Amino acid sequence: MAKMFPEWISESQRKTNPKFRAEFKVYDALTHCLPENWYVFYSRTWSWVEDSSRVRVREADFIIAHPQYGILIMEIKGGQISVENGQWISTDKYGDRWEINPYNQVAIATRSLERRLSDEERNPFKGYRFSTAVCFPDVDISSILSNFELQHQRITIDAPKMENLYKVIIDILKDEHGNFAPPGEARILVLKELVASSWYVNLPKSIQIGDTENEIKRLTDKQFKLLYQLAPTAHRLLVTGCAGAGKTMLGAETARRMASLGKKKVLFTCFNRNLALWVRESPFFVDNGLMLVSNYHKLCASFILNSGRKLPSFLLDENHDLDDPIFNENYTNIFLEVVTEIGEQFDAIIIDEGQDFLDAWWTPLLLLLKDTGYLHVYYDTRQQLWGIPRNLPKEITDNAVSIDLTENVRNTKPIHNLAMKFHLSRGRGYKALSKGGIDPEFIPICDNETERQVVQRVVEQLVSTENVPTFDIAILTPLSLKEGNSLWKPGKTLLGSYLLVHHLHPDTSQIFCSSIRSAKGLEFPVVIITELWSSGISNKTVDYYSAQLYVGISRARSHLIIISDKKIFDEFIGRIQ
């Protein structure tokens, strides 16, 4: 049997999409008549960028490929077919009439596919001859075939020819001299990468739930379009989306593909130190000397030190407040001096957490990028937790292709719905793909208890009674762990027999603990949000609280516990709506 993409069409798909009945008929025929060394791609789309920012999209009903015989692009037209005053008319079983010219359609699809493939590295399809066909699986057109143009007669398949479809396809793949255009396996793999690369991405074990060791995540249509169609061609790409939309995963996977498949020198950078560490330790990282992963401040430090300069002593303090404008200004000024000297270094720069990058940071990054390089920025303005409000600078947004990811693939529906109460959209236009899940749990602090005692009780319940692994749990706080205002002191605080730590690989006697800001970009199966109404942040604005809650809540994949009286929490929600 041929290698089919997709592998099957379910009965529910067939029942809910009757207008594609003719295409399903051809799909089934190809499945049974072609042997295993054939590839069949059904209902494939591809896109490319024109005039710097205009995205063009085309589709083929079928692309059929064989390493020795060639590549055939086939257009399907179901129902009754007629030609009236030179115009093709298709009439479906409901009596609806459609004006078509299937031969023009398949020609346009072929030219656009050639155009898109020309963007590939070294264009392996340059000068290659594609074949085309038009199939009418419901009708016998032998009585009118002589009225067709001669070039169209030989590429036409009707219902009687469907009975010997394999031989018909072989004949169409030959040119007028009887020769095939063998693409070889290499070209077919390039084609597969474009139109049918796997819709699944393996997730790192650190974010899997339970004992499943081969957890996979299905990409949404928009994620697929971004990863396999826009990212390889858009030199300027802006990707926004709600928390949980998969921005970091897509950015890291794009960097991996560029470094491993495209052999490009790629920089993946972000604001959060822990996020950079997570990407560097994940399967997304390619250790081939072409992919550099670093948060912005570490990137500055490494380039400065590699230039032979010394960092001022106050810049070496890892506990320095990243909000300090002097700290950021000094780092960037010295970094800019170095970059001005060494010039462009990267074929592509992928920036995650773009909303956190100061205006001055973009200049040295752009100087590191080659003139023909790729700059992709992933951002969510609602996750801006430090500094003054700001937008991406004009030199970044001009002529950029933009895409908004509106589907949450991380959080359960109840967690997503709660988080979106703190999003500026209040959830309008966004949705969680998960249909169910545990409702967020609110646990108040009673008069005779301290918050520490409540959190300890919750942790012991999760681990001892509910058998949740300690490494699946994160305790988050809106307070800074560096300033000393929080109850939690990683490396010192014990909750029963469990030590709180601030690294991504806790053992069975440890629990990860972090400020919400330092956990931005990360995700955990179970999150406990603490210290919400602490005196340490009592002077903060409603907007500050809202942003913190939006980020903190959305870190939880499956189960969220909030240490707060629900009535107080709901009253706060009422203040922002």
Coordinates of C-alpha atoms in Angstrom, one line a residue:
M1 CA 0.0 0.0 0.0
A2 CA 1.2 3.5 -0.7
K3 CA 2.4 5.8 2.0
M4 CA -0.7 8.0 2.6
F5 CA -0.7 11.4 4.1
P6 CA -2.9 11.5 6.1
E7 CA -2.8 7.9 7.0
W8 CA -6.5 7.5 7.0
I9 CA -9.8 9.4 6.8
S10 CA -12.2 8.6 9.6
E11 CA -15.8 7.7 9.2
S12 CA -16.8 10.8 11.1
Q13 CA -14.8 13.0 8.7
R14 CA -16.5 11.3 5.8
K15 CA -20.0 11.8 7.2
T16 CA -19.5 15.4 8.2
N17 CA -17.9 16.5 4.9
P18 CA -20.1 15.0 2.1
K19 CA -18.9 17.7 -0.3
F20 CA -15.5 15.9 -0.4
R21 CA -17.1 12.6 -1.3
A22 CA -15.3 12.5 -4.7
E23 CA -12.0 13.2 -3.2
F24 CA -12.5 10.5 -0.6
K25 CA -13.4 8.1 -3.5
V26 CA -10.0 8.9 -5.2
Y27 CA -8.2 8.6 -1.8
D28 CA -9.5 5.1 -1.3
A29 CA -8.7 4.1 -4.9
L30 CA -5.1 5.3 -4.6
T31 CA -4.8 3.6 -1.2
H32 CA -5.6 0.2 -2.8
C33 CA -4.0 0.5 -6.3
L34 CA -0.6 1.9 -5.5
P35 CA 2.2 -0.2 -4.0
E36 CA 4.2 0.8 -0.9
N37 CA 7.0 2.7 -2.7
W38 CA 4.5 5.4 -3.7
Y39 CA 3.7 8.6 -1.7
V40 CA 0.2 10.1 -1.8
F41 CA -0.4 13.6 -0.2
Y42 CA -4.1 14.5 0.1
S43 CA -5.4 18.0 0.5
R44 CA -2.0 19.7 0.9
T45 CA -1.4 23.4 1.2
W46 CA 1.8 25.5 1.1
S47 CA 2.5 29.1 1.4
W48 CA 5.2 31.7 0.6
V49 CA 5.8 35.3 1.1
E50 CA 5.6 37.9 -1.7
D51 CA 6.6 41.6 -1.5
S52 CA 8.2 41.1 1.9
S53 CA 4.9 40.7 3.8
R54 CA 2.1 39.3 1.6
V55 CA 1.4 35.6 2.4
R56 CA 0.2 33.5 -0.6
V57 CA -1.4 30.1 0.0
R58 CA -2.2 27.4 -2.6
E59 CA -3.6 23.9 -2.3
A60 CA -3.5 20.6 -4.3
D61 CA -6.2 17.9 -4.0
F62 CA -3.5 15.2 -4.5
I63 CA 0.2 15.1 -5.0
I64 CA 1.3 11.6 -6.0
A65 CA 5.1 10.8 -6.1
H66 CA 7.4 7.9 -6.9
P67 CA 11.2 8.0 -6.8
Q68 CA 11.6 6.5 -10.3
Y69 CA 8.4 7.5 -12.1
G70 CA 7.8 11.1 -11.2
I71 CA 5.5 13.5 -9.3
L72 CA 1.9 14.1 -10.3
I73 CA -0.4 16.9 -9.2
M74 CA -4.0 15.9 -9.5
E75 CA -7.2 18.1 -9.4
I76 CA -10.5 16.3 -8.5
K77 CA -14.0 17.4 -9.7
G78 CA -17.0 15.4 -8.5
G79 CA -20.6 15.3 -9.6
Q80 CA -21.9 15.9 -13.1
I81 CA -19.7 17.8 -15.5
S82 CA -20.7 20.0 -18.4
V83 CA -19.3 22.7 -20.6
E84 CA -21.7 25.6 -21.3
N85 CA -20.6 28.4 -23.7
G86 CA -17.0 27.4 -23.1
Q87 CA -17.4 27.5 -19.3
W88 CA -16.9 24.3 -17.2
I89 CA -19.8 23.6 -14.8
S90 CA -19.8 21.1 -12.0
T91 CA -23.2 20.1 -10.5
D92 CA -23.2 18.2 -7.2
K93 CA -25.8 15.8 -5.9
Y94 CA -27.6 18.7 -4.2
G95 CA -28.1 20.5 -7.5
D96 CA -25.6 23.2 -6.6
R97 CA -23.6 24.4 -9.7
W98 CA -20.0 25.6 -9.7
E99 CA -18.1 27.4 -12.4
I100 CA -14.7 25.7 -12.7
N101 CA -11.8 25.2 -15.0
P102 CA -9.9 22.2 -13.5
Y103 CA -7.1 22.3 -16.0
N104 CA -6.4 26.0 -15.1
Q105 CA -6.6 25.1 -11.4
V106 CA -4.1 22.3 -11.6
A107 CA -1.7 24.4 -13.7
I108 CA -1.8 27.3 -11.2
A109 CA -1.3 24.9 -8.3
T110 CA 1.8 23.4 -10.1
R111 CA 3.3 26.8 -10.8
S112 CA 2.8 27.9 -7.3
L113 CA 4.4 24.7 -5.9
E114 CA 7.4 25.3 -8.1
R115 CA 7.5 28.9 -6.9
R116 CA 7.4 27.7 -3.2
L117 CA 10.1 25.0 -3.8
S118 CA 12.4 27.6 -5.3
D119 CA 12.8 29.1 -1.8
E120 CA 14.3 25.8 -0.6
E121 CA 18.1 25.7 0.1
R122 CA 19.9 25.2 -3.2
N123 CA 16.4 24.6 -4.9
P124 CA 16.6 20.8 -5.6
F125 CA 13.6 21.1 -7.9
K126 CA 15.2 23.7 -10.3
G127 CA 14.4 22.5 -13.8
Y128 CA 12.3 19.6 -12.7
R129 CA 9.3 18.5 -14.7
F130 CA 6.0 18.0 -12.7
S131 CA 3.1 16.1 -14.3
T132 CA -0.5 17.1 -13.9
A133 CA -3.9 15.4 -14.1
V134 CA -7.6 16.1 -13.8
C135 CA -9.9 13.4 -12.4
F136 CA -13.7 13.2 -12.8
P137 CA -14.4 10.1 -10.6
D138 CA -18.2 10.2 -10.9
V139 CA -18.8 10.4 -14.7
D140 CA -17.9 8.8 -18.0
I141 CA -16.8 11.6 -20.3
S142 CA -15.6 9.3 -23.2
S143 CA -18.4 10.7 -25.5
I144 CA -17.2 14.3 -25.2
L145 CA -13.5 13.8 -24.7
S146 CA -12.7 14.5 -28.3
N147 CA -14.0 18.1 -27.7
F148 CA -11.2 18.6 -25.2
E149 CA -7.9 20.2 -26.1
L150 CA -5.4 17.5 -27.1
Q151 CA -3.0 18.3 -24.2
H152 CA -5.9 17.9 -21.8
Q153 CA -7.2 14.6 -23.2
R154 CA -4.1 12.6 -22.2
I155 CA -4.2 13.9 -18.6
T156 CA -7.9 13.3 -18.0
I157 CA -9.2 10.5 -15.8
D158 CA -12.9 9.6 -15.6
A159 CA -14.9 6.9 -13.9
P160 CA -14.1 4.1 -16.3
K161 CA -10.4 4.9 -16.1
M162 CA -10.6 4.7 -12.3
E163 CA -10.8 0.9 -12.7
N164 CA -7.3 0.8 -13.9
L165 CA -5.9 3.8 -12.1
Y166 CA -2.4 2.6 -11.5
K167 CA -1.7 2.1 -15.3
V168 CA -3.4 5.5 -16.1
I169 CA -1.1 7.3 -13.6
I170 CA 2.0 5.6 -15.1
D171 CA 1.0 6.7 -18.6
I172 CA 0.4 10.3 -17.5
L173 CA 3.8 10.5 -15.8
K174 CA 5.5 9.8 -19.1
D175 CA 6.4 12.7 -21.4
E176 CA 5.6 12.8 -25.2
H177 CA 8.7 10.6 -25.7
G178 CA 7.7 8.0 -23.2
N179 CA 10.3 9.1 -20.6
F180 CA 9.7 9.5 -16.9
A181 CA 11.0 12.4 -14.7
P182 CA 12.4 10.5 -11.7
P183 CA 12.7 12.8 -8.6
G184 CA 14.6 10.3 -6.5
E185 CA 14.1 9.8 -2.8
A186 CA 15.9 13.1 -1.8
R187 CA 13.5 15.3 -3.7
I188 CA 10.5 13.4 -2.3
L189 CA 11.8 14.0 1.2
V190 CA 12.0 17.7 0.5
L191 CA 8.5 17.7 -0.8
K192 CA 7.3 15.7 2.2
E193 CA 8.9 18.2 4.6
L194 CA 7.0 21.0 2.9
V195 CA 3.5 19.5 2.5
A196 CA 3.3 16.6 5.0
S197 CA 6.0 16.9 7.6
S198 CA 4.8 15.2 10.8
W199 CA 2.0 17.0 12.6
Y200 CA 3.4 15.7 15.9
V201 CA 6.3 17.1 18.0
N202 CA 7.8 15.0 20.8
L203 CA 7.7 16.8 24.1
P204 CA 10.6 16.7 26.6
K205 CA 10.1 14.3 29.5
S206 CA 10.3 17.2 32.0
I207 CA 6.8 18.4 31.1
Q208 CA 5.1 15.0 30.7
I209 CA 2.3 14.0 33.0
G210 CA 2.3 10.7 34.9
D211 CA 4.3 7.8 33.6
T212 CA 3.8 8.4 29.9
E213 CA 7.3 8.4 28.3
N214 CA 6.4 9.1 24.7
E215 CA 3.9 11.9 25.2
I216 CA 3.2 13.7 21.9
K217 CA 1.4 16.9 21.1
R218 CA -0.7 17.4 18.0
L219 CA 0.0 20.7 16.2
T220 CA -2.9 22.9 15.4
D221 CA -3.5 24.1 11.8
K222 CA -2.0 27.5 12.6
Q223 CA 1.0 26.0 14.3
F224 CA 1.5 23.7 11.4
K225 CA 1.3 26.6 8.9
L226 CA 3.8 28.6 10.9
L227 CA 6.3 25.8 11.5
Y228 CA 6.3 24.2 8.0
Q229 CA 5.2 26.9 5.7
L230 CA 5.9 30.4 7.1
A231 CA 9.0 29.9 9.2
P232 CA 11.2 28.6 6.4
T233 CA 10.4 31.5 4.0
A234 CA 9.6 34.6 6.1
H235 CA 12.7 36.7 6.8
R236 CA 10.7 38.8 9.2
L237 CA 8.1 37.0 11.3
L238 CA 6.1 38.2 14.3
V239 CA 4.2 35.5 16.3
T240 CA 1.9 36.5 19.0
G241 CA -0.6 34.4 21.0
C242 CA -2.1 33.7 24.3
A243 CA -0.2 31.9 27.0
G244 CA -0.2 28.2 26.2
A245 CA -0.3 28.7 22.4
G246 CA 3.0 26.9 22.0
K247 CA 5.2 30.0 21.1
T248 CA 8.3 28.7 22.8
M249 CA 8.0 25.2 21.3
L250 CA 7.5 26.6 17.8
G251 CA 10.4 29.1 18.1
A252 CA 12.7 26.4 19.5
E253 CA 11.7 23.9 16.9
T254 CA 12.1 26.4 14.1
A255 CA 15.7 27.1 15.4
R256 CA 16.4 23.4 15.5
R257 CA 15.2 22.9 12.0
M258 CA 17.2 25.8 10.6
A259 CA 20.4 24.5 12.4
S260 CA 20.0 20.8 11.6
L261 CA 18.2 20.8 8.2
G262 CA 19.1 24.1 6.8
K263 CA 22.7 24.2 8.2
K264 CA 22.2 27.8 9.3
K265 CA 23.9 29.4 12.2
V266 CA 21.1 30.3 14.6
L267 CA 20.7 32.3 17.8
F268 CA 17.7 31.5 20.1
T269 CA 17.5 34.1 22.8
C270 CA 14.9 35.1 25.4
F271 CA 14.7 37.2 28.6
N272 CA 14.2 34.4 31.2
R273 CA 17.4 32.6 32.3
N274 CA 15.4 29.4 33.3
L275 CA 13.6 29.4 29.9
A276 CA 16.9 29.5 28.0
L277 CA 18.2 26.7 30.2
W278 CA 15.1 24.6 29.5
V279 CA 15.5 25.0 25.8
R280 CA 19.2 24.2 26.0
E281 CA 18.5 20.9 27.8
S282 CA 15.5 20.0 25.6
P283 CA 15.4 17.9 22.4
F284 CA 14.9 21.1 20.6
F285 CA 18.6 22.0 21.1
V286 CA 21.0 20.9 18.3
D287 CA 24.6 20.4 19.5
N288 CA 26.2 20.8 16.1
G289 CA 28.0 24.1 16.6
L290 CA 25.3 26.0 14.6
M291 CA 22.7 26.7 17.4
L292 CA 23.4 29.1 20.3
V293 CA 20.8 29.3 23.0
S294 CA 21.1 32.0 25.7
N295 CA 19.0 34.5 27.6
Y296 CA 19.8 38.1 26.6
H297 CA 22.0 39.1 29.6
K298 CA 24.1 35.9 29.4
L299 CA 24.4 36.5 25.7
C300 CA 25.8 40.0 26.4
A301 CA 28.2 38.7 29.0
S302 CA 29.6 35.9 26.8
F303 CA 30.2 38.2 23.8
I304 CA 31.8 40.8 26.1
L305 CA 34.1 38.3 27.8
N306 CA 35.0 36.6 24.5
S307 CA 36.1 39.9 23.1
G308 CA 38.8 40.1 25.9
R309 CA 37.0 42.8 27.8
K310 CA 36.2 42.6 31.5
L311 CA 32.8 43.1 32.9
P312 CA 32.4 45.7 35.6
S313 CA 32.1 43.9 39.0
F314 CA 28.5 45.0 39.5
L315 CA 27.4 43.4 36.3
L316 CA 28.8 40.0 37.5
D317 CA 26.2 39.9 40.4
E318 CA 23.6 37.3 39.4
N319 CA 21.3 38.7 42.0
H320 CA 21.2 42.1 40.4
D321 CA 17.8 43.6 39.8
L322 CA 17.0 43.3 36.1
D323 CA 14.7 46.3 36.4
D324 CA 17.7 48.5 37.2
P325 CA 18.1 50.8 34.1
I326 CA 21.8 51.4 34.9
F327 CA 22.4 47.6 34.8
N328 CA 20.6 47.1 31.5
E329 CA 22.1 50.2 29.9
N330 CA 25.7 49.2 30.8
Y331 CA 25.3 45.7 29.6
T332 CA 23.8 46.8 26.3
N333 CA 26.3 49.6 25.7
I334 CA 29.3 47.3 26.1
F335 CA 27.6 44.6 24.1
L336 CA 27.0 47.1 21.3
E337 CA 30.7 48.0 21.2
V338 CA 31.6 44.4 20.8
V339 CA 29.0 43.7 18.1
T340 CA 30.0 46.8 16.2
E341 CA 33.5 45.4 16.0
I342 CA 32.8 41.8 15.1
G343 CA 29.8 42.4 12.7
E344 CA 27.2 40.0 11.6
Q345 CA 27.4 36.4 13.0
F346 CA 24.0 34.6 12.5
D347 CA 21.9 33.5 9.6
A348 CA 18.8 33.5 11.8
I349 CA 17.9 35.0 15.2
I350 CA 14.8 33.6 17.0
I351 CA 13.6 35.8 19.9
D352 CA 11.2 34.5 22.5
E353 CA 9.6 36.7 25.1
G354 CA 10.0 39.6 22.7
Q355 CA 7.7 41.8 24.8
D356 CA 10.4 42.0 27.5
F357 CA 13.1 43.3 25.2
L358 CA 14.0 46.9 25.7
D359 CA 14.3 49.2 22.7
A360 CA 18.1 49.5 23.0
W361 CA 18.5 45.7 23.0
W362 CA 17.3 45.3 19.4
T363 CA 20.2 47.3 17.8
P364 CA 23.0 44.9 18.7
L365 CA 20.9 41.9 17.9
L366 CA 20.2 43.3 14.4
L367 CA 23.9 44.0 13.9
L368 CA 24.6 40.3 14.6
L369 CA 22.1 39.2 11.9
K370 CA 23.2 38.8 8.3
D371 CA 21.6 41.1 5.7
T372 CA 19.7 38.2 4.2
G373 CA 19.0 36.6 7.6
Y374 CA 15.8 35.5 9.4
L375 CA 14.5 37.4 12.4
H376 CA 11.5 35.7 14.1
V377 CA 10.0 37.3 17.2
Y378 CA 7.5 35.5 19.6
Y379 CA 5.7 37.6 22.1
D380 CA 2.7 38.1 24.3
T381 CA 2.2 41.7 25.5
R382 CA 0.2 40.5 28.5
Q383 CA 3.2 38.6 29.8
Q384 CA 5.3 41.7 30.2
L385 CA 6.1 41.6 33.9
W386 CA 8.9 44.2 34.2
G387 CA 9.8 47.6 33.1
I388 CA 7.5 50.2 31.5
P389 CA 4.9 49.2 28.9
R390 CA 6.4 49.1 25.4
N391 CA 5.8 47.9 21.9
L392 CA 8.0 46.2 19.4
P393 CA 10.1 48.9 17.6
K394 CA 9.1 49.9 14.1
E395 CA 12.3 48.6 12.5
I396 CA 11.2 45.1 13.7
T397 CA 7.6 45.3 12.7
D398 CA 8.0 46.9 9.2
N399 CA 7.5 44.4 6.4
A400 CA 7.1 41.6 8.8
V401 CA 4.6 38.7 8.4
S402 CA 2.4 38.4 11.4
I403 CA 0.4 35.5 12.8
D404 CA -1.7 35.3 15.9
L405 CA -2.0 31.8 17.6
T406 CA -5.4 31.7 19.2
E407 CA -5.6 28.1 20.4
N408 CA -4.2 27.1 23.8
V409 CA -2.5 23.7 23.5
R410 CA -1.0 23.6 27.0
N411 CA -3.7 24.2 29.7
T412 CA -6.9 22.4 30.4
K413 CA -10.0 24.3 29.6
P414 CA -10.8 25.3 33.2
I415 CA -7.3 26.6 33.7
H416 CA -7.3 28.5 30.3
N417 CA -10.7 30.1 31.1
L418 CA -9.5 31.3 34.5
A419 CA -6.2 32.7 33.0
M420 CA -8.1 34.6 30.3
K421 CA -10.0 36.5 32.9
F422 CA -6.8 38.4 33.3
H423 CA -6.0 38.8 29.6
L424 CA -6.8 42.1 28.0
S425 CA -9.2 40.3 25.6
R426 CA -11.0 38.6 28.5
G427 CA -10.7 35.5 26.4
R428 CA -12.6 36.7 23.3
G429 CA -11.1 35.1 20.2
Y430 CA -9.1 32.5 22.1
K431 CA -9.9 28.9 23.1
A432 CA -8.4 25.9 24.8
L433 CA -8.3 22.7 22.7
S434 CA -8.7 20.6 25.8
K435 CA -12.4 19.9 26.5
G436 CA -12.2 18.9 30.1
G437 CA -10.0 19.0 33.2
I438 CA -10.0 19.6 36.9
D439 CA -11.4 22.9 38.1
P440 CA -8.9 25.2 39.7
E441 CA -8.8 24.6 43.5
F442 CA -9.0 27.4 46.0
I443 CA -7.7 26.8 49.5
P444 CA -8.1 29.6 52.1
I445 CA -5.8 30.2 55.0
C446 CA -7.8 29.7 58.2
D447 CA -7.4 31.9 61.3
N448 CA -5.4 29.2 63.1
E449 CA -3.0 28.5 60.2
T450 CA -0.1 30.1 58.5
E451 CA 0.3 30.1 54.7
R452 CA 3.4 27.9 55.1
Q453 CA 1.4 25.3 57.0
V454 CA -1.4 25.3 54.3
V455 CA 1.1 24.9 51.5
Q456 CA 2.9 22.1 53.4
R457 CA -0.4 20.3 53.8
V458 CA -1.3 20.7 50.1
V459 CA 2.2 19.3 49.0
E460 CA 1.9 16.3 51.4
Q461 CA -1.6 15.6 50.1
L462 CA -0.4 15.7 46.5
V463 CA 2.6 13.6 47.0
S464 CA 1.5 11.1 49.6
T465 CA -2.2 10.6 48.9
E466 CA -2.6 11.5 45.2
N467 CA 0.8 10.1 44.1
V468 CA 1.9 13.2 42.2
P469 CA 5.7 13.1 41.6
T470 CA 7.5 16.0 43.3
F471 CA 9.1 17.0 40.0
D472 CA 5.6 17.6 38.6
I473 CA 4.9 20.3 41.2
A474 CA 5.9 24.0 41.2
I475 CA 5.3 26.5 43.9
L476 CA 5.0 30.1 42.5
T477 CA 4.8 33.5 44.1
P478 CA 4.4 37.0 42.8
L479 CA 7.1 38.1 45.2
S480 CA 10.8 38.3 44.2
L481 CA 12.8 35.5 45.8
K482 CA 15.9 37.7 45.6
E483 CA 14.5 40.6 47.6
G484 CA 13.9 38.5 50.7
N485 CA 10.2 39.4 51.0
S486 CA 8.9 35.9 50.3
L487 CA 8.2 33.1 52.7
W488 CA 10.1 30.8 50.4
K489 CA 13.9 30.5 50.5
P490 CA 15.0 28.0 47.9
G491 CA 17.8 25.8 49.3
K492 CA 16.7 26.5 52.9
T493 CA 12.9 26.2 53.2
L494 CA 11.6 22.8 54.1
L495 CA 7.9 21.9 53.7
G496 CA 7.8 18.8 55.9
S497 CA 10.5 16.6 54.3
Y498 CA 10.6 18.4 51.0
L499 CA 13.2 21.1 50.3
L500 CA 12.3 24.0 48.1
V501 CA 14.8 24.5 45.2
H502 CA 15.1 26.9 42.3
H503 CA 16.5 24.6 39.6
L504 CA 14.7 22.6 36.9
H505 CA 15.7 19.1 38.0
P506 CA 14.4 18.5 41.5
D507 CA 14.8 15.0 42.9
T508 CA 12.1 13.1 44.9
S509 CA 12.8 15.1 48.1
Q510 CA 12.7 18.5 46.4
I511 CA 10.0 20.9 45.1
F512 CA 10.6 23.6 42.5
C513 CA 9.9 27.1 43.7
S514 CA 10.1 30.3 41.8
S515 CA 8.8 33.8 41.4
I516 CA 6.1 34.0 38.7
R517 CA 8.3 36.2 36.7
S518 CA 11.2 33.7 36.7
A519 CA 8.8 30.9 35.7
K520 CA 7.6 32.8 32.7
G521 CA 7.9 30.6 29.6
L522 CA 7.9 27.4 31.7
E523 CA 5.1 25.0 32.4
F524 CA 4.4 22.3 35.0
P525 CA 1.7 19.6 35.5
V526 CA 0.7 21.0 38.9
V527 CA 1.1 24.6 40.1
I528 CA 0.5 26.1 43.5
I529 CA 0.2 29.9 43.5
T530 CA 1.0 31.4 46.9
E531 CA 1.4 34.8 48.7
L532 CA -1.2 36.5 46.5
W533 CA -2.3 39.1 49.0
S534 CA 1.1 39.5 50.8
S535 CA 2.0 42.8 52.3
G536 CA 5.1 42.8 50.1
I537 CA 3.0 43.6 47.0
S538 CA 0.0 45.3 48.7
N539 CA 1.0 48.6 47.0
K540 CA 1.0 47.2 43.5
T541 CA -1.6 48.2 40.9
V542 CA -4.5 46.1 39.8
D543 CA -2.8 45.7 36.4
Y544 CA 0.4 44.4 38.1
Y545 CA -1.7 41.8 39.9
S546 CA -3.6 40.9 36.7
A547 CA -0.4 40.3 34.7
Q548 CA 1.1 38.2 37.5
L549 CA -2.0 36.1 37.8
Y550 CA -2.3 35.7 34.0
V551 CA 1.3 34.3 33.8
G552 CA 1.1 32.3 37.0
I553 CA -2.2 30.6 36.3
S554 CA -1.1 29.7 32.8
R555 CA 2.0 27.8 34.0
A556 CA -0.2 24.9 35.1
R557 CA -0.9 22.3 32.5
S558 CA -3.3 20.0 34.3
H559 CA -4.0 21.1 37.9
L560 CA -4.0 24.5 39.5
I561 CA -4.2 25.2 43.2
I562 CA -4.5 28.8 44.5
I563 CA -3.9 29.6 48.1
S564 CA -6.7 32.1 48.6
D565 CA -10.2 32.4 49.7
K566 CA -12.3 32.1 46.5
K567 CA -14.5 34.9 47.5
I568 CA -11.6 37.3 47.8
F569 CA -10.2 36.1 44.5
D570 CA -13.6 36.6 42.7
E571 CA -13.8 40.1 44.2
F572 CA -10.5 41.0 42.6
I573 CA -11.7 39.7 39.3
G574 CA -14.7 41.9 39.6
R575 CA -12.4 44.9 40.0
I576 CA -10.7 44.4 36.6
Q577 CA -13.9 43.6 34.6

